[in-house]
Amino acid sequence: MTIFCSHCHRPLQAETSCLPKRGNQAPSASKPFRSTKSASKARRDQINAELQALRSLLPISAQEKERLSYLHTMALVCLRLRGAQLFPPDSAPPAGPGLGAELLSLLPGFLLVLSANGKLVYISENVAQVLGLSMVELLAQGDTVFDILDGRAHEEVRKKLLLAQEEPGREVTFVGEMRTSKAFRLQHGGNRAVAVRGRFTALRWPASPSATAFLALCTPLARLPADGDAGSQDHLFQSTHLLDMTFTDVTESVTYHLGYRREELMGQSWYNLLHPEDADLAAAQHRAVGDAAEGAGLVAAHAPCPYYPHQ
């Protein structure tokens, strides 16, 4: 019977092998490092100490620091690093962080600053009034604007940001549902639709992606009814349409928002009120709603005042 070597598969005599004998093998290299409990504990202690040091440098109150998890700490640190890159200490600070709490409370929404690739750089503190999430809690969702937006809006947001980046100074607007707290969703039935209006601005010259930021104001599309204010509808107007978007009815409050009397809009097409730049997006949402059995869509569009058409 022929015996084959298990290593090279050549025939060989019994008791032989082409493999070197154990005694003739070269001494092996140092044994692979195996972590011990003490070494693991030492590494954890070192990481904890470094995170504590980073946490102590954050410009927030001691009470807020105590509540920060490791994830929140790293999210805030990364946010501050991106801000320091766009707004170096020796340059003028961005307008947002310098605003006082009183002035922020007067805004119809919250301020947002993005880097050229969509990374979050700054979120004003009053974001909690709009989304029910603090700045720190929102950062835990992710570090880009796409992480805080519903996925259905991502493609449109990318197009608008690219358009704004190609033409610095040009204002763009996009709409999307932003993530909210669990308590907010339970109370209001879902996330919140927000209109984001802003433009890319060169912070230093010569302009480059690393020195360009998208500065925006994020405004909720509909104000939530406050206590005792549930019956007031002056902050919005409602309309009904035929399938071709011809007006069949509209509330009287449209006069306050658009400047048209109710009678002037009856029988008109909704498309007659839109800025030409918004027509394609509005038509796409119109088709999407029409194709769905129970559809809903969001669109931000410029509606001209009768005295200032297409403004």
CSV table of C-alpha atoms in Angstrom, one decimal:
chain,number,residue,atom,x,y,z
A,1,MET,CA,0.0,0.0,0.0
A,2,THR,CA,1.4,3.4,-1.0
A,3,ILE,CA,1.4,6.1,1.7
A,4,PHE,CA,1.2,9.7,0.6
A,5,CYS,CA,2.5,12.7,2.5
A,6,SER,CA,-0.3,14.8,4.0
A,7,HIS,CA,1.6,17.9,3.2
A,8,CYS,CA,2.9,17.5,-0.3
A,9,HIS,CA,0.9,14.4,-1.4
A,10,ARG,CA,4.0,12.6,-2.7
A,11,PRO,CA,4.5,8.9,-2.0
A,12,LEU,CA,6.8,8.1,1.0
A,13,GLN,CA,7.8,5.4,3.3
A,14,ALA,CA,6.1,4.8,6.5
A,15,GLU,CA,7.3,6.8,9.4
A,16,THR,CA,8.6,9.5,7.1
A,17,SER,CA,7.3,12.9,6.1
A,18,CYS,CA,8.6,15.8,4.1
A,19,LEU,CA,7.8,18.2,6.9
A,20,PRO,CA,10.7,19.2,9.1
A,21,LYS,CA,10.9,17.5,12.4
A,22,ARG,CA,9.7,19.4,15.4
A,23,GLY,CA,13.2,19.5,16.8
A,24,ASN,CA,14.7,20.9,13.7
A,25,GLN,CA,12.2,23.8,13.3
A,26,ALA,CA,13.5,27.3,13.8
A,27,PRO,CA,12.4,28.8,17.1
A,28,SER,CA,9.1,30.5,16.6
A,29,ALA,CA,8.7,34.2,16.9
A,30,SER,CA,7.4,35.7,20.0
A,31,LYS,CA,4.0,34.3,21.0
A,32,PRO,CA,1.0,36.4,20.0
A,33,PHE,CA,0.0,38.9,22.6
A,34,ARG,CA,-3.0,37.9,24.6
A,35,SER,CA,-4.9,40.5,26.5
A,36,THR,CA,-5.3,39.9,30.2
A,37,LYS,CA,-7.9,41.3,32.5
A,38,SER,CA,-5.5,43.7,34.0
A,39,ALA,CA,-4.4,45.0,30.6
A,40,SER,CA,-8.0,45.4,29.4
A,41,LYS,CA,-8.8,47.4,32.6
A,42,ALA,CA,-5.8,49.6,32.1
A,43,ARG,CA,-6.9,50.4,28.6
A,44,ARG,CA,-10.4,51.2,29.7
A,45,ASP,CA,-9.1,53.4,32.5
A,46,GLN,CA,-7.0,55.3,30.0
A,47,ILE,CA,-9.9,55.7,27.5
A,48,ASN,CA,-12.1,56.9,30.4
A,49,ALA,CA,-9.5,59.4,31.5
A,50,GLU,CA,-9.1,60.8,28.0
A,51,LEU,CA,-12.9,61.1,27.5
A,52,GLN,CA,-13.2,62.9,30.9
A,53,ALA,CA,-10.4,65.3,29.8
A,54,LEU,CA,-12.3,66.0,26.5
A,55,ARG,CA,-15.6,66.4,28.3
A,56,SER,CA,-14.1,69.0,30.7
A,57,LEU,CA,-13.1,71.2,27.7
A,58,LEU,CA,-16.6,71.3,26.2
A,59,PRO,CA,-18.3,74.7,26.6
A,60,ILE,CA,-21.4,73.4,28.4
A,61,SER,CA,-22.6,73.5,32.0
A,62,ALA,CA,-21.3,71.0,34.6
A,63,GLN,CA,-24.7,69.6,34.9
A,64,GLU,CA,-24.9,68.9,31.1
A,65,LYS,CA,-21.4,67.3,31.2
A,66,GLU,CA,-22.5,64.9,33.9
A,67,ARG,CA,-25.3,63.6,31.7
A,68,LEU,CA,-23.1,63.0,28.7
A,69,SER,CA,-22.6,59.5,27.6
A,70,TYR,CA,-19.4,58.5,25.8
A,71,LEU,CA,-21.3,58.6,22.5
A,72,HIS,CA,-22.6,62.1,23.2
A,73,THR,CA,-19.1,63.3,24.3
A,74,MET,CA,-17.5,62.1,21.1
A,75,ALA,CA,-20.3,63.6,19.0
A,76,LEU,CA,-19.9,67.0,20.6
A,77,VAL,CA,-16.1,66.9,20.4
A,78,CYS,CA,-16.3,66.1,16.6
A,79,LEU,CA,-18.8,69.0,16.2
A,80,ARG,CA,-16.4,71.4,17.9
A,81,LEU,CA,-13.5,70.2,15.8
A,82,ARG,CA,-15.4,70.8,12.6
A,83,GLY,CA,-16.4,74.2,13.9
A,84,ALA,CA,-12.8,75.1,14.7
A,85,GLN,CA,-11.7,74.1,11.2
A,86,LEU,CA,-14.3,76.4,9.6
A,87,PHE,CA,-14.0,79.1,12.2
A,88,PRO,CA,-10.5,79.2,13.5
A,89,PRO,CA,-9.9,80.9,16.9
A,90,ASP,CA,-8.1,83.8,15.2
A,91,SER,CA,-11.0,84.5,12.8
A,92,ALA,CA,-14.4,86.1,13.5
A,93,PRO,CA,-16.8,83.7,15.2
A,94,PRO,CA,-19.9,82.6,13.3
A,95,ALA,CA,-23.1,84.5,13.8
A,96,GLY,CA,-25.0,81.6,15.3
A,97,PRO,CA,-23.1,80.8,18.5
A,98,GLY,CA,-22.8,84.5,19.3
A,99,LEU,CA,-26.6,84.9,19.5
A,100,GLY,CA,-28.1,85.2,22.9
A,101,ALA,CA,-30.9,83.0,24.2
A,102,GLU,CA,-33.4,85.9,24.0
A,103,LEU,CA,-32.6,86.6,20.3
A,104,LEU,CA,-32.8,82.9,19.4
A,105,SER,CA,-36.2,82.6,21.0
A,106,LEU,CA,-37.5,85.3,18.6
A,107,LEU,CA,-36.5,83.2,15.5
A,108,PRO,CA,-39.3,81.2,13.8
A,109,GLY,CA,-36.9,78.2,13.8
A,110,PHE,CA,-33.4,77.1,14.6
A,111,LEU,CA,-30.1,77.8,13.0
A,112,LEU,CA,-28.0,75.2,11.2
A,113,VAL,CA,-24.5,75.3,9.8
A,114,LEU,CA,-23.2,72.5,7.5
A,115,SER,CA,-19.8,71.9,6.0
A,116,ALA,CA,-19.3,71.5,2.3
A,117,ASN,CA,-19.9,67.7,2.5
A,118,GLY,CA,-23.1,68.0,4.7
A,119,LYS,CA,-21.5,67.5,8.1
A,120,LEU,CA,-23.1,69.2,11.0
A,121,VAL,CA,-21.0,72.1,12.3
A,122,TYR,CA,-23.5,74.1,14.4
A,123,ILE,CA,-27.1,73.7,15.7
A,124,SER,CA,-28.6,76.5,17.8
A,125,GLU,CA,-29.8,75.6,21.3
A,126,ASN,CA,-33.4,76.4,20.5
A,127,VAL,CA,-33.7,73.3,18.3
A,128,ALA,CA,-35.3,71.6,21.3
A,129,GLN,CA,-38.3,74.0,20.9
A,130,VAL,CA,-38.8,72.7,17.3
A,131,LEU,CA,-37.9,69.0,17.5
A,132,GLY,CA,-38.1,68.1,21.2
A,133,LEU,CA,-34.5,67.0,21.1
A,134,SER,CA,-31.6,68.9,22.5
A,135,MET,CA,-28.5,69.6,20.4
A,136,VAL,CA,-26.7,66.8,22.1
A,137,GLU,CA,-29.5,64.3,21.6
A,138,LEU,CA,-29.8,65.3,17.9
A,139,LEU,CA,-26.0,64.7,17.4
A,140,ALA,CA,-26.4,61.2,18.7
A,141,GLN,CA,-28.5,60.4,15.6
A,142,GLY,CA,-25.4,61.0,13.4
A,143,ASP,CA,-23.0,63.7,12.2
A,144,THR,CA,-24.5,64.7,8.9
A,145,VAL,CA,-27.7,66.5,7.9
A,146,PHE,CA,-28.9,63.2,6.3
A,147,ASP,CA,-28.8,61.5,9.6
A,148,ILE,CA,-31.4,63.8,11.1
A,149,LEU,CA,-33.7,63.9,8.0
A,150,ASP,CA,-36.2,61.3,6.9
A,151,GLY,CA,-34.7,59.1,4.1
A,152,ARG,CA,-37.3,60.2,1.5
A,153,ALA,CA,-35.8,63.7,1.4
A,154,HIS,CA,-32.2,62.7,0.9
A,155,GLU,CA,-32.1,62.8,-2.9
A,156,GLU,CA,-33.7,66.2,-3.1
A,157,VAL,CA,-31.5,67.6,-0.4
A,158,ARG,CA,-28.3,66.4,-2.2
A,159,LYS,CA,-29.5,68.1,-5.4
A,160,LYS,CA,-30.2,71.4,-3.6
A,161,LEU,CA,-26.9,71.4,-1.7
A,162,LEU,CA,-25.0,70.6,-4.9
A,163,LEU,CA,-26.8,73.5,-6.6
A,164,ALA,CA,-26.1,75.9,-3.8
A,165,GLN,CA,-22.4,74.8,-3.7
A,166,GLU,CA,-22.0,75.3,-7.4
A,167,GLU,CA,-23.4,78.9,-7.1
A,168,PRO,CA,-22.2,80.3,-3.7
A,169,GLY,CA,-24.5,82.9,-2.4
A,170,ARG,CA,-27.6,81.4,-4.2
A,171,GLU,CA,-30.4,80.7,-1.7
A,172,VAL,CA,-32.0,77.3,-1.8
A,173,THR,CA,-34.9,75.7,0.1
A,174,PHE,CA,-35.7,72.1,0.8
A,175,VAL,CA,-38.3,70.4,2.9
A,176,GLY,CA,-38.0,67.2,4.9
A,177,GLU,CA,-39.2,65.5,8.1
A,178,MET,CA,-36.6,65.8,10.8
A,179,ARG,CA,-36.2,63.3,13.6
A,180,THR,CA,-38.0,64.2,16.9
A,181,SER,CA,-38.1,62.9,20.4
A,182,LYS,CA,-40.3,59.9,21.3
A,183,ALA,CA,-42.5,62.1,23.4
A,184,PHE,CA,-43.0,64.5,20.5
A,185,ARG,CA,-44.0,61.6,18.2
A,186,LEU,CA,-46.5,60.2,20.7
A,187,GLN,CA,-48.1,63.6,21.2
A,188,HIS,CA,-48.1,64.8,17.5
A,189,GLY,CA,-48.2,61.5,15.6
A,190,GLY,CA,-44.9,61.6,13.9
A,191,ASN,CA,-41.7,63.5,13.0
A,192,ARG,CA,-41.8,67.2,12.1
A,193,ALA,CA,-41.8,68.7,8.6
A,194,VAL,CA,-39.2,71.5,8.5
A,195,ALA,CA,-38.3,73.9,5.7
A,196,VAL,CA,-34.5,74.5,5.5
A,197,ARG,CA,-33.5,77.8,3.7
A,198,GLY,CA,-29.9,78.8,3.3
A,199,ARG,CA,-26.9,79.4,1.1
A,200,PHE,CA,-23.2,78.5,0.9
A,201,THR,CA,-20.9,81.3,2.1
A,202,ALA,CA,-17.1,81.5,1.7
A,203,LEU,CA,-15.7,82.2,5.2
A,204,ARG,CA,-12.2,82.9,4.0
A,205,TRP,CA,-10.4,83.7,0.8
A,206,PRO,CA,-9.4,82.1,-1.5
A,207,ALA,CA,-12.7,80.1,-1.3
A,208,SER,CA,-12.3,76.3,-1.0
A,209,PRO,CA,-14.5,73.5,0.3
A,210,SER,CA,-12.7,73.5,3.6
A,211,ALA,CA,-13.5,77.3,4.0
A,212,THR,CA,-17.1,77.1,2.8
A,213,ALA,CA,-20.2,76.6,5.0
A,214,PHE,CA,-23.9,76.3,4.4
A,215,LEU,CA,-25.8,78.7,6.7
A,216,ALA,CA,-29.5,78.0,7.1
A,217,LEU,CA,-32.6,78.7,9.0
A,218,CYS,CA,-34.8,75.7,9.7
A,219,THR,CA,-38.5,76.6,10.1
A,220,PRO,CA,-41.3,74.2,10.9
A,221,LEU,CA,-43.9,74.2,8.2
A,222,ALA,CA,-46.9,74.4,10.6
A,223,ARG,CA,-46.9,75.8,14.1
A,224,LEU,CA,-48.1,73.3,16.7
A,225,PRO,CA,-51.2,74.6,18.5
A,226,ALA,CA,-50.4,75.9,22.0
A,227,ASP,CA,-52.6,75.4,25.0
A,228,GLY,CA,-55.8,77.4,24.5
A,229,ASP,CA,-54.8,78.1,20.9
A,230,ALA,CA,-56.1,75.0,19.3
A,231,GLY,CA,-58.9,76.8,17.5
A,232,SER,CA,-56.7,79.4,15.9
A,233,GLN,CA,-55.8,78.7,12.2
A,234,ASP,CA,-54.5,82.1,11.2
A,235,HIS,CA,-50.9,80.8,11.1
A,236,LEU,CA,-51.8,78.6,8.0
A,237,PHE,CA,-54.3,78.3,5.3
A,238,GLN,CA,-55.9,75.2,3.9
A,239,SER,CA,-57.2,74.5,0.4
A,240,THR,CA,-58.9,71.7,-1.6
A,241,HIS,CA,-58.3,70.9,-5.2
A,242,LEU,CA,-59.4,68.8,-8.2
A,243,LEU,CA,-56.9,66.2,-9.4
A,244,ASP,CA,-55.3,68.7,-11.7
A,245,MET,CA,-54.7,71.0,-8.7
A,246,THR,CA,-57.4,73.5,-9.6
A,247,PHE,CA,-58.7,75.3,-6.5
A,248,THR,CA,-62.2,74.3,-5.3
A,249,ASP,CA,-62.0,75.9,-1.9
A,250,VAL,CA,-59.5,77.8,0.3
A,251,THR,CA,-59.7,79.3,3.8
A,252,GLU,CA,-60.0,83.1,4.2
A,253,SER,CA,-56.5,83.2,5.9
A,254,VAL,CA,-54.9,82.8,2.4
A,255,THR,CA,-55.2,86.6,2.1
A,256,TYR,CA,-52.8,87.1,5.0
A,257,HIS,CA,-50.3,84.7,3.6
A,258,LEU,CA,-50.4,85.2,-0.2
A,259,GLY,CA,-52.2,88.5,-0.6
A,260,TYR,CA,-55.0,86.9,-2.8
A,261,ARG,CA,-58.7,87.1,-1.9
A,262,ARG,CA,-60.4,83.7,-1.7
A,263,GLU,CA,-62.6,84.5,-4.8
A,264,GLU,CA,-59.6,85.3,-6.9
A,265,LEU,CA,-58.2,81.8,-6.5
A,266,MET,CA,-61.4,79.8,-7.3
A,267,GLY,CA,-60.9,77.9,-10.6
A,268,GLN,CA,-57.2,78.8,-10.8
A,269,SER,CA,-54.5,76.1,-11.0
A,270,TRP,CA,-52.2,75.8,-8.1
A,271,TYR,CA,-49.3,75.8,-10.6
A,272,ASN,CA,-50.2,79.4,-11.6
A,273,LEU,CA,-49.0,80.5,-8.1
A,274,LEU,CA,-45.6,78.7,-8.2
A,275,HIS,CA,-42.3,80.2,-9.1
A,276,PRO,CA,-41.0,78.5,-12.3
A,277,GLU,CA,-38.0,77.1,-10.5
A,278,ASP,CA,-40.3,75.1,-8.2
A,279,ALA,CA,-42.6,73.7,-10.9
A,280,ASP,CA,-40.7,70.5,-11.5
A,281,LEU,CA,-40.4,69.5,-7.8
A,282,ALA,CA,-44.1,70.4,-7.3
A,283,ALA,CA,-45.1,68.3,-10.3
A,284,ALA,CA,-43.0,65.3,-9.0
A,285,GLN,CA,-44.8,65.5,-5.7
A,286,HIS,CA,-48.1,65.8,-7.4
A,287,ARG,CA,-47.5,62.6,-9.4
A,288,ALA,CA,-46.2,60.8,-6.3
A,289,VAL,CA,-49.4,61.6,-4.4
A,290,GLY,CA,-51.6,60.7,-7.3
A,291,ASP,CA,-49.9,57.3,-7.8
A,292,ALA,CA,-50.3,56.3,-4.2
A,293,ALA,CA,-53.6,55.0,-2.8
A,294,GLU,CA,-53.1,57.1,0.3
A,295,GLY,CA,-50.3,59.5,-0.4
A,296,ALA,CA,-48.8,62.5,1.2
A,297,GLY,CA,-46.0,64.8,0.0
A,298,LEU,CA,-44.0,67.8,1.2
A,299,VAL,CA,-42.8,70.7,-1.0
A,300,ALA,CA,-41.4,74.1,-0.4
A,301,ALA,CA,-42.3,76.6,-3.1
A,302,HIS,CA,-42.2,80.3,-3.7
A,303,ALA,CA,-45.7,81.7,-4.1
A,304,PRO,CA,-45.7,85.2,-5.6
A,305,CYS,CA,-47.6,88.1,-4.1
A,306,PRO,CA,-50.1,89.6,-6.6
A,307,TYR,CA,-48.2,92.9,-6.4
A,308,TYR,CA,-44.8,91.3,-6.8
A,309,PRO,CA,-45.1,88.4,-9.2
A,310,HIS,CA,-42.5,85.7,-8.9
A,311,GLN,CA,-40.8,87.2,-5.9
